[in-house]
């Protein structure tokens, strides 16, 4: 897979010829609403010719296998497809047998570099006796490489049929799905949640559901509510008993606690509560995890951070979701949602106190559109990557890319003369995040939130690692 950034004067035909990839493959992979309209600075995912295939309308695995001279089972295995009939238009399939036709000026070294393989493996599989005697038009088989396996979580707030469809479409890319949210009450009971459609879809797609429990009430996280529970052992027992009952009944694989804005004086109370949860849930095989604010030091001040004890929770729970997003928050100034330099600052601290294999790095699937000049009290509009591209196209904006933040952005002026600044995600920013997950040797990645279309993300993820399946 390649990522191509559209330059002035380019169109899809020119780009397809450059990479030797059919126009329809590129258009479908990127879900381009109009293949004739591209935006300068727009990032495009380009499938690797002969190695990756984007499913088109009318395709099935049998016809694709016939096209590439392989088998349905081989394609299903390498792409983690449990049901060969469960494929969707726009999905990129890795083809398990790959060939390369030597072009003028190419060497074994340059070919090996292109595919990320060793010269030795290329020589062995093709029985090349003299590496210097390559000729133009020679067909070489490219040895298959195995991708690393990482865990992938996604929170979801749409819990009806639309949410179920989302899980069905994206389940192959996920280890966990986390319906948001069960909330604690002052008496230790939990609010109701109607998430059966999402849970049913998760079972079919072999995605393990995590029960999210929060101190979220009346559209905000409530510090007093958390304190009421964390300072009362009897109420804590009630919470644990009820969540166990729900997990058993609904088939959850684990729990994810997202207690935010906890009073600093409840730091150790929170740790003790988690110890009790682990003691009661582990014997039944349930996972216990938490979501923590993005800290850069142990003693970082602020009610969002102080009660989140990285070191203690790193010992207590099975894994931690670091919420490394929302630097560019709706009520703040225009900024990248997850600037990669800030994400790395959090991880540089986190890996010193939390085992790397317990860290799930948070990543956003959304962007935001701010009115500028920014004024205190204004709220940015949340946009998807597809909506951002539509805005850039509509208003003739060119997309820029901030290399420090590893994030695309642009500015435009609407019909009323109002200026805007948009920060969003694209294939480049997604790749930057996957590189961090791999380079820091983390457990995996956790997305906020499904329901905001970002088709490129899943194609790029698939090119970097496979999602671990627990069920």
Short mmCIF file of C-alpha atoms in Angstrom, two decimals:
data_model
loop_
_atom_site.label_atom_id
_atom_site.label_comp_id
_atom_site.label_asym_id
_atom_site.label_seq_id
_atom_site.Cartn_x
_atom_site.Cartn_y
_atom_site.Cartn_z
CA UNK A 1 0.00 0.00 0.00
CA UNK A 2 1.13 3.51 -0.80
CA UNK A 3 -0.13 6.88 0.43
CA UNK A 4 -0.20 9.49 -2.31
CA UNK A 5 -0.70 13.21 -1.71
CA UNK A 6 -2.53 14.91 -4.58
CA UNK A 7 -0.51 17.62 -6.31
CA UNK A 8 -1.70 20.55 -8.41
CA UNK A 9 -2.76 19.39 -11.89
CA UNK A 10 -3.14 15.71 -10.96
CA UNK A 11 -6.26 13.66 -11.58
CA UNK A 12 -7.14 10.08 -10.78
CA UNK A 13 -6.10 8.82 -14.21
CA UNK A 14 -2.61 10.28 -13.85
CA UNK A 15 -2.26 8.83 -10.36
CA UNK A 16 -3.54 5.39 -11.42
CA UNK A 17 -1.03 5.27 -14.27
CA UNK A 18 1.80 6.26 -11.98
CA UNK A 19 1.14 3.35 -9.63
CA UNK A 20 -0.21 0.88 -12.18
CA UNK A 21 -3.46 0.55 -10.27
CA UNK A 22 -6.97 0.62 -11.75
CA UNK A 23 -8.88 3.88 -11.21
CA UNK A 24 -11.85 2.02 -9.70
CA UNK A 25 -9.56 0.39 -7.14
CA UNK A 26 -8.34 3.78 -5.92
CA UNK A 27 -11.79 5.40 -5.99
CA UNK A 28 -13.44 2.55 -4.08
CA UNK A 29 -10.66 2.25 -1.50
CA UNK A 30 -10.95 5.92 -0.61
CA UNK A 31 -14.75 6.05 -1.02
CA UNK A 32 -14.44 9.05 -3.32
CA UNK A 33 -17.94 10.50 -3.90
CA UNK A 34 -16.80 11.92 -7.23
CA UNK A 35 -13.60 10.38 -8.70
CA UNK A 36 -13.30 13.39 -11.00
CA UNK A 37 -12.90 15.78 -8.08
CA UNK A 38 -9.71 15.71 -6.01
CA UNK A 39 -8.41 18.27 -3.53
CA UNK A 40 -4.83 19.53 -3.63
CA UNK A 41 -3.08 18.06 -0.59
CA UNK A 42 -5.62 15.23 -0.21
CA UNK A 43 -4.08 11.91 0.87
CA UNK A 44 -5.11 8.83 -1.11
CA UNK A 45 -4.59 5.20 -0.17
CA UNK A 46 -3.17 3.36 -3.21
CA UNK A 47 -3.55 -0.44 -3.09
CA UNK A 48 -0.40 -2.36 -4.01
CA UNK A 49 -0.87 -3.76 -7.50
CA UNK A 50 -1.02 -7.57 -7.46
CA UNK A 51 -0.84 -7.75 -3.67
CA UNK A 52 -3.96 -5.88 -2.58
CA UNK A 53 -7.40 -5.85 -4.11
CA UNK A 54 -10.31 -3.54 -3.29
CA UNK A 55 -13.66 -5.32 -3.36
CA UNK A 56 -15.95 -3.97 -6.09
CA UNK A 57 -19.74 -4.27 -6.45
CA UNK A 58 -20.60 -7.81 -7.56
CA UNK A 59 -17.37 -9.40 -6.30
CA UNK A 60 -17.20 -12.52 -4.18
CA UNK A 61 -14.21 -14.37 -2.74
CA UNK A 62 -14.46 -17.15 -5.32
CA UNK A 63 -14.20 -14.77 -8.28
CA UNK A 64 -11.35 -12.87 -6.61
CA UNK A 65 -9.48 -16.10 -5.90
CA UNK A 66 -9.89 -17.14 -9.54
CA UNK A 67 -8.60 -13.76 -10.72
CA UNK A 68 -5.36 -14.08 -8.72
CA UNK A 69 -4.82 -17.81 -8.98
CA UNK A 70 -5.27 -18.60 -5.32
CA UNK A 71 -7.99 -20.11 -3.11
CA UNK A 72 -10.92 -18.73 -1.15
CA UNK A 73 -9.51 -20.25 2.04
CA UNK A 74 -6.08 -18.69 1.53
CA UNK A 75 -7.62 -15.22 1.09
CA UNK A 76 -9.95 -15.74 4.06
CA UNK A 77 -7.09 -16.87 6.32
CA UNK A 78 -4.69 -14.01 5.60
CA UNK A 79 -7.48 -11.42 5.90
CA UNK A 80 -9.00 -12.88 9.09
CA UNK A 81 -12.36 -13.48 7.40
CA UNK A 82 -14.38 -16.00 9.43
CA UNK A 83 -17.34 -16.04 7.01
CA UNK A 84 -16.31 -15.97 3.29
CA UNK A 85 -19.67 -14.42 2.37
CA UNK A 86 -19.15 -11.58 4.87
CA UNK A 87 -17.25 -9.09 2.73
CA UNK A 88 -18.07 -5.51 1.79
CA UNK A 89 -17.44 -3.13 -1.11
CA UNK A 90 -14.39 -0.96 -0.43
CA UNK A 91 -12.65 -3.52 1.77
CA UNK A 92 -9.02 -4.13 0.78
CA UNK A 93 -8.00 -7.78 0.64
CA UNK A 94 -4.42 -8.89 0.93
CA UNK A 95 -3.72 -11.41 -1.83
CA UNK A 96 -1.55 -14.21 -0.41
CA UNK A 97 0.40 -14.77 -3.64
CA UNK A 98 2.19 -11.72 -4.98
CA UNK A 99 4.32 -11.18 -8.07
CA UNK A 100 6.50 -8.31 -9.29
CA UNK A 101 7.49 -7.60 -12.88
CA UNK A 102 11.00 -6.15 -13.06
CA UNK A 103 11.19 -2.67 -14.55
CA UNK A 104 14.09 -0.79 -16.08
CA UNK A 105 16.64 0.32 -13.48
CA UNK A 106 15.38 -1.98 -10.71
CA UNK A 107 17.68 -4.19 -8.66
CA UNK A 108 17.02 -6.95 -6.15
CA UNK A 109 17.88 -4.46 -3.41
CA UNK A 110 15.36 -1.85 -4.61
CA UNK A 111 12.65 -4.50 -5.03
CA UNK A 112 13.33 -5.93 -1.57
CA UNK A 113 13.15 -2.39 -0.09
CA UNK A 114 9.85 -1.70 -1.85
CA UNK A 115 8.16 -4.74 -0.31
CA UNK A 116 9.89 -4.63 3.08
CA UNK A 117 11.58 -8.02 2.69
CA UNK A 118 15.15 -9.30 2.70
CA UNK A 119 17.21 -9.82 -0.45
CA UNK A 120 18.01 -13.33 0.80
CA UNK A 121 14.35 -14.36 0.94
CA UNK A 122 13.75 -12.89 -2.53
CA UNK A 123 16.70 -14.84 -3.94
CA UNK A 124 15.68 -18.09 -2.26
CA UNK A 125 12.02 -18.13 -3.26
CA UNK A 126 12.87 -17.28 -6.88
CA UNK A 127 16.02 -19.44 -7.06
CA UNK A 128 18.02 -16.54 -8.44
CA UNK A 129 21.50 -17.84 -9.25
CA UNK A 130 23.04 -14.50 -10.20
CA UNK A 131 21.41 -11.43 -8.58
CA UNK A 132 23.14 -9.15 -11.09
CA UNK A 133 21.39 -10.76 -14.04
CA UNK A 134 17.87 -9.39 -13.63
CA UNK A 135 16.13 -8.44 -16.84
CA UNK A 136 13.23 -6.15 -17.64
CA UNK A 137 9.98 -8.11 -17.75
CA UNK A 138 11.23 -10.85 -15.42
CA UNK A 139 8.51 -11.96 -13.02
CA UNK A 140 9.54 -12.48 -9.39
CA UNK A 141 7.44 -13.99 -6.65
CA UNK A 142 7.37 -11.86 -3.52
CA UNK A 143 7.48 -13.90 -0.30
CA UNK A 144 4.58 -13.28 2.07
CA UNK A 145 5.37 -11.36 5.24
CA UNK A 146 3.50 -11.85 8.48
CA UNK A 147 2.07 -8.77 10.14
CA UNK A 148 2.38 -8.16 13.89
CA UNK A 149 -0.71 -8.84 15.98
CA UNK A 150 -2.09 -6.05 18.17
CA UNK A 151 -5.23 -5.59 20.22
CA UNK A 152 -7.74 -3.04 18.93
CA UNK A 153 -10.59 -1.50 20.93
CA UNK A 154 -13.30 0.86 19.76
CA UNK A 155 -15.86 2.73 21.86
CA UNK A 156 -19.33 3.01 20.36
CA UNK A 157 -22.23 5.26 21.35
CA UNK A 158 -24.78 4.22 18.72
CA UNK A 159 -26.18 1.03 20.22
CA UNK A 160 -29.13 0.23 17.96
CA UNK A 161 -29.24 -1.21 14.45
CA UNK A 162 -26.92 1.45 13.01
CA UNK A 163 -24.32 0.55 15.62
CA UNK A 164 -24.76 -3.13 14.89
CA UNK A 165 -24.13 -2.47 11.18
CA UNK A 166 -20.97 -0.59 12.11
CA UNK A 167 -19.72 -3.56 14.13
CA UNK A 168 -20.59 -5.94 11.30
CA UNK A 169 -18.67 -3.84 8.78
CA UNK A 170 -15.61 -3.18 10.96
CA UNK A 171 -15.57 -6.19 13.27
CA UNK A 172 -12.72 -7.86 11.41
CA UNK A 173 -10.46 -4.99 12.46
CA UNK A 174 -11.38 -5.13 16.17
CA UNK A 175 -10.47 -7.16 19.25
CA UNK A 176 -12.91 -5.38 21.57
CA UNK A 177 -16.05 -3.26 21.27
CA UNK A 178 -16.96 -0.99 24.19
CA UNK A 179 -20.58 0.26 24.30
CA UNK A 180 -20.72 3.63 26.05
CA UNK A 181 -21.93 3.67 28.82
CA UNK A 182 -23.25 2.15 32.04
CA UNK A 183 -23.20 4.84 34.73
CA UNK A 184 -23.01 4.38 38.48
CA UNK A 185 -25.78 5.76 40.66
CA UNK A 186 -25.52 7.11 44.20
CA UNK A 187 -26.98 3.88 45.62
CA UNK A 188 -24.34 1.75 43.85
CA UNK A 189 -26.70 0.47 41.17
CA UNK A 190 -26.02 0.94 37.45
CA UNK A 191 -28.09 2.64 34.79
CA UNK A 192 -29.74 0.54 32.09
CA UNK A 193 -28.31 0.18 28.59
CA UNK A 194 -30.01 -1.28 25.53
CA UNK A 195 -27.03 -2.59 23.58
CA UNK A 196 -28.21 -6.09 22.56
CA UNK A 197 -28.00 -5.35 18.81
CA UNK A 198 -24.34 -4.36 19.12
CA UNK A 199 -23.53 -7.35 21.33
CA UNK A 200 -25.19 -9.75 18.89
CA UNK A 201 -23.16 -8.32 16.01
CA UNK A 202 -19.99 -8.55 18.08
CA UNK A 203 -20.49 -12.27 18.70
CA UNK A 204 -20.88 -12.95 14.99
CA UNK A 205 -17.72 -10.98 14.20
CA UNK A 206 -15.74 -12.58 17.07
CA UNK A 207 -15.28 -9.22 18.81
CA UNK A 208 -15.03 -9.32 22.61
CA UNK A 209 -17.40 -6.80 24.28
CA UNK A 210 -16.18 -4.69 27.20
CA UNK A 211 -18.70 -3.25 29.65
CA UNK A 212 -17.93 0.45 30.10
CA UNK A 213 -18.71 1.81 33.59
CA UNK A 214 -18.42 5.54 34.27
CA UNK A 215 -19.34 8.36 36.63
CA UNK A 216 -21.05 10.03 33.66
CA UNK A 217 -24.45 11.54 34.43
CA UNK A 218 -26.51 14.41 33.03
CA UNK A 219 -24.11 14.72 30.08
CA UNK A 220 -20.98 15.17 32.19
CA UNK A 221 -18.54 13.35 34.45
CA UNK A 222 -19.53 13.92 38.07
CA UNK A 223 -16.79 14.19 40.70
CA UNK A 224 -19.20 13.98 43.64
CA UNK A 225 -20.80 10.82 42.28
CA UNK A 226 -17.39 9.14 42.02
CA UNK A 227 -16.56 10.25 45.56
CA UNK A 228 -19.83 8.82 46.92
CA UNK A 229 -18.92 5.37 45.59
CA UNK A 230 -15.16 5.40 46.17
CA UNK A 231 -15.55 6.43 49.83
CA UNK A 232 -18.13 3.77 50.72
CA UNK A 233 -17.06 0.07 50.69
CA UNK A 234 -20.67 -1.09 50.91
CA UNK A 235 -21.65 0.84 47.78
CA UNK A 236 -18.58 -0.51 46.00
CA UNK A 237 -19.74 -4.06 46.70
CA UNK A 238 -23.11 -3.17 45.23
CA UNK A 239 -21.46 -1.83 42.06
CA UNK A 240 -19.31 -4.93 41.67
CA UNK A 241 -22.19 -7.34 42.29
CA UNK A 242 -24.38 -5.59 39.72
CA UNK A 243 -21.73 -5.37 37.04
CA UNK A 244 -20.94 -9.07 37.53
CA UNK A 245 -24.60 -9.89 37.10
CA UNK A 246 -24.83 -7.87 33.88
CA UNK A 247 -21.59 -9.28 32.47
CA UNK A 248 -22.72 -12.85 33.04
CA UNK A 249 -26.17 -12.22 31.61
CA UNK A 250 -25.10 -10.33 28.50
CA UNK A 251 -21.88 -12.16 27.71
CA UNK A 252 -19.34 -9.43 28.31
CA UNK A 253 -15.66 -10.41 28.24
CA UNK A 254 -14.51 -7.70 30.60
CA UNK A 255 -15.07 -4.27 32.08
CA UNK A 256 -13.54 -0.88 31.28
CA UNK A 257 -13.75 1.76 34.02
CA UNK A 258 -13.73 5.33 32.77
CA UNK A 259 -13.91 7.41 35.96
CA UNK A 260 -12.98 10.99 35.10
CA UNK A 261 -12.58 14.16 37.18
CA UNK A 262 -12.09 12.09 40.31
CA UNK A 263 -11.10 14.18 43.32
CA UNK A 264 -7.34 13.97 44.06
CA UNK A 265 -8.05 12.77 47.60
CA UNK A 266 -9.80 9.71 46.12
CA UNK A 267 -6.70 8.52 44.27
CA UNK A 268 -5.97 5.61 46.62
CA UNK A 269 -9.68 4.89 47.06
CA UNK A 270 -9.89 4.37 43.30
CA UNK A 271 -6.86 2.06 43.37
CA UNK A 272 -8.38 0.01 46.23
CA UNK A 273 -11.70 -0.23 44.38
CA UNK A 274 -9.92 -1.60 41.31
CA UNK A 275 -8.09 -4.15 43.46
CA UNK A 276 -11.44 -5.40 44.75
CA UNK A 277 -12.82 -5.60 41.21
CA UNK A 278 -9.86 -7.65 40.02
CA UNK A 279 -10.13 -9.99 43.01
CA UNK A 280 -13.77 -10.75 42.20
CA UNK A 281 -13.65 -10.73 38.37
CA UNK A 282 -10.43 -12.56 37.57
CA UNK A 283 -11.56 -15.92 39.02
CA UNK A 284 -14.44 -15.85 36.51
CA UNK A 285 -12.11 -15.07 33.61
CA UNK A 286 -13.20 -11.45 33.12
CA UNK A 287 -10.74 -8.77 31.97
CA UNK A 288 -10.41 -5.52 33.93
CA UNK A 289 -9.22 -2.31 32.27
CA UNK A 290 -9.34 1.43 32.81
CA UNK A 291 -9.30 4.58 30.69
CA UNK A 292 -6.88 7.24 31.94
CA UNK A 293 -6.23 10.89 31.15
CA UNK A 294 -3.06 11.71 29.17
CA UNK A 295 -0.42 12.56 31.80
CA UNK A 296 3.22 13.50 31.25
CA UNK A 297 4.37 13.18 34.87
CA UNK A 298 3.43 11.43 38.10
CA UNK A 299 2.60 14.65 39.95
CA UNK A 300 0.77 16.44 37.13
CA UNK A 301 -1.73 18.86 38.64
CA UNK A 302 -5.41 19.16 37.81
CA UNK A 303 -8.56 17.27 38.73
CA UNK A 304 -8.47 15.41 35.42
CA UNK A 305 -5.07 13.88 36.24
CA UNK A 306 -4.24 13.60 39.93
CA UNK A 307 -6.42 10.60 40.86
CA UNK A 308 -5.27 8.64 37.80
CA UNK A 309 -2.36 6.65 39.24
CA UNK A 310 -0.48 5.25 36.24
CA UNK A 311 1.94 3.12 38.26
CA UNK A 312 -0.63 1.56 40.60
CA UNK A 313 -3.23 0.89 37.91
CA UNK A 314 -0.49 -0.52 35.68
CA UNK A 315 0.04 -3.17 38.35
CA UNK A 316 -3.62 -3.76 39.19
CA UNK A 317 -5.52 -4.03 35.90
CA UNK A 318 -5.02 -6.09 32.74
CA UNK A 319 -4.60 -3.10 30.45
CA UNK A 320 -5.06 0.67 30.28
CA UNK A 321 -6.54 2.87 27.55
CA UNK A 322 -4.61 6.14 27.48
CA UNK A 323 -6.97 8.82 26.18
CA UNK A 324 -4.36 10.46 23.96
CA UNK A 325 -6.75 12.75 22.10
CA UNK A 326 -8.79 15.93 22.62
CA UNK A 327 -5.92 18.41 22.58
CA UNK A 328 -8.03 20.08 19.92
CA UNK A 329 -11.24 19.98 21.96
CA UNK A 330 -14.58 21.47 20.93
CA UNK A 331 -14.41 24.37 23.41
CA UNK A 332 -10.77 25.20 22.85
CA UNK A 333 -8.60 26.81 20.18
CA UNK A 334 -8.08 25.16 16.78
CA UNK A 335 -5.50 22.38 17.06
CA UNK A 336 -4.88 18.82 15.97
CA UNK A 337 -7.08 16.39 17.92
CA UNK A 338 -4.13 14.12 18.68
CA UNK A 339 -0.86 15.93 17.84
CA UNK A 340 1.70 13.16 17.63
CA UNK A 341 4.39 15.11 19.51
CA UNK A 342 2.03 15.46 22.49
CA UNK A 343 0.99 11.80 22.25
CA UNK A 344 4.66 10.79 22.43
CA UNK A 345 5.22 12.97 25.51
CA UNK A 346 2.48 11.01 27.28
CA UNK A 347 3.87 7.67 26.16
CA UNK A 348 7.43 8.63 27.10
CA UNK A 349 6.20 8.97 30.67
CA UNK A 350 3.70 6.11 30.60
CA UNK A 351 6.19 3.41 29.55
CA UNK A 352 8.36 4.22 32.58
CA UNK A 353 5.58 3.21 35.02
CA UNK A 354 3.19 0.96 33.04
CA UNK A 355 4.30 -2.24 31.26
CA UNK A 356 4.21 -1.60 27.50
CA UNK A 357 2.12 -4.73 26.94
CA UNK A 358 -0.62 -3.15 29.07
CA UNK A 359 -0.89 0.15 27.15
CA UNK A 360 -3.61 0.81 24.56
CA UNK A 361 -2.92 4.14 22.85
CA UNK A 362 -6.03 6.22 22.25
CA UNK A 363 -6.70 7.55 18.74
CA UNK A 364 -9.50 9.73 17.31
CA UNK A 365 -11.64 8.88 14.29
CA UNK A 366 -12.94 12.45 13.97
CA UNK A 367 -11.96 16.03 13.23
CA UNK A 368 -13.26 19.49 14.08
CA UNK A 369 -14.26 22.67 12.28
CA UNK A 370 -13.58 25.91 14.21
CA UNK A 371 -14.70 29.43 13.40
CA UNK A 372 -11.74 31.82 13.32
CA UNK A 373 -10.53 34.15 14.67
CA UNK A 374 -11.31 31.92 17.66
CA UNK A 375 -13.24 33.47 20.54
CA UNK A 376 -13.65 32.14 24.06
CA UNK A 377 -16.98 30.34 24.44
CA UNK A 378 -17.37 29.23 20.83
CA UNK A 379 -17.83 25.51 20.17
CA UNK A 380 -16.26 23.70 17.22
CA UNK A 381 -18.32 21.37 15.04
CA UNK A 382 -17.27 17.71 14.92
CA UNK A 383 -16.66 16.45 11.38
CA UNK A 384 -15.64 13.16 9.80
CA UNK A 385 -12.68 12.88 7.46
CA UNK A 386 -15.13 12.55 4.56
CA UNK A 387 -16.98 15.71 5.59
CA UNK A 388 -13.68 17.57 5.92
CA UNK A 389 -12.73 16.65 2.35
CA UNK A 390 -16.15 17.73 1.11
CA UNK A 391 -15.72 21.12 2.80
CA UNK A 392 -12.27 21.58 1.27
CA UNK A 393 -13.64 20.69 -2.16
CA UNK A 394 -16.71 22.91 -1.84
CA UNK A 395 -14.76 26.00 -0.82
CA UNK A 396 -11.68 25.43 -2.98
CA UNK A 397 -9.29 24.96 -0.07
CA UNK A 398 -5.93 23.19 -0.33
CA UNK A 399 -5.10 20.73 2.42
CA UNK A 400 -1.90 21.33 4.36
CA UNK A 401 -0.05 18.90 6.63
CA UNK A 402 1.61 19.81 9.91
CA UNK A 403 4.65 17.56 10.24
CA UNK A 404 5.12 18.32 13.95
CA UNK A 405 1.59 17.28 14.80
CA UNK A 406 1.36 14.74 11.94
CA UNK A 407 -2.12 16.00 11.12
CA UNK A 408 -3.84 17.55 8.06
CA UNK A 409 -5.66 20.89 8.25
CA UNK A 410 -7.04 23.64 6.03
CA UNK A 411 -8.82 26.98 6.19
CA UNK A 412 -11.81 28.21 4.22
CA UNK A 413 -14.31 31.06 4.09
CA UNK A 414 -18.02 30.20 3.98
CA UNK A 415 -20.89 31.95 2.15
CA UNK A 416 -21.35 34.39 5.01
CA UNK A 417 -17.73 35.50 4.97
CA UNK A 418 -16.96 33.52 8.14
CA UNK A 419 -13.48 32.02 8.21
CA UNK A 420 -12.95 28.45 9.42
CA UNK A 421 -10.04 26.22 10.39
CA UNK A 422 -10.43 22.44 10.14
CA UNK A 423 -8.21 19.77 11.68
CA UNK A 424 -8.98 16.15 10.82
CA UNK A 425 -7.47 12.72 10.25
CA UNK A 426 -6.27 11.08 7.03
CA UNK A 427 -4.18 8.11 5.90
CA UNK A 428 -0.94 9.92 6.81
CA UNK A 429 -2.00 10.78 10.35
CA UNK A 430 -3.33 7.24 10.83
CA UNK A 431 -0.02 5.77 9.66
CA UNK A 432 1.85 8.03 12.07
CA UNK A 433 -0.22 6.64 14.96
CA UNK A 434 0.28 3.02 13.90
CA UNK A 435 4.02 3.68 13.70
CA UNK A 436 3.96 4.91 17.30
CA UNK A 437 2.07 1.80 18.47
CA UNK A 438 4.68 -0.42 16.81
CA UNK A 439 7.75 1.63 17.73
CA UNK A 440 6.74 1.88 21.40
CA UNK A 441 5.85 -1.86 21.39
CA UNK A 442 2.43 -1.21 22.89
CA UNK A 443 -0.40 -3.66 23.43
CA UNK A 444 -2.49 -1.90 20.80
CA UNK A 445 -4.78 0.99 19.94
CA UNK A 446 -8.20 2.21 21.13
CA UNK A 447 -10.51 4.42 19.06
CA UNK A 448 -12.94 7.10 20.03
CA UNK A 449 -15.49 6.68 18.49
CA UNK A 450 -17.27 4.47 15.94
CA UNK A 451 -20.06 6.08 13.92
CA UNK A 452 -17.86 8.76 12.32
CA UNK A 453 -16.78 7.47 8.89
CA UNK A 454 -13.02 7.24 8.35
CA UNK A 455 -12.61 4.52 5.71
CA UNK A 456 -8.88 5.09 5.17
CA UNK A 457 -8.10 4.28 8.79
CA UNK A 458 -9.11 0.64 8.50
CA UNK A 459 -7.21 0.09 5.26
CA UNK A 460 -4.04 1.56 6.76
CA UNK A 461 -4.48 -0.42 9.98
CA UNK A 462 -4.81 -3.63 8.01
CA UNK A 463 -1.52 -2.82 6.30
CA UNK A 464 0.25 -2.46 9.66
CA UNK A 465 -1.06 -5.22 11.89
CA UNK A 466 -3.78 -7.79 12.41
CA UNK A 467 -6.28 -7.48 15.23
CA UNK A 468 -6.02 -10.18 17.87
CA UNK A 469 -9.16 -12.27 18.27
CA UNK A 470 -10.02 -13.58 21.74
CA UNK A 471 -13.33 -15.33 20.94
#
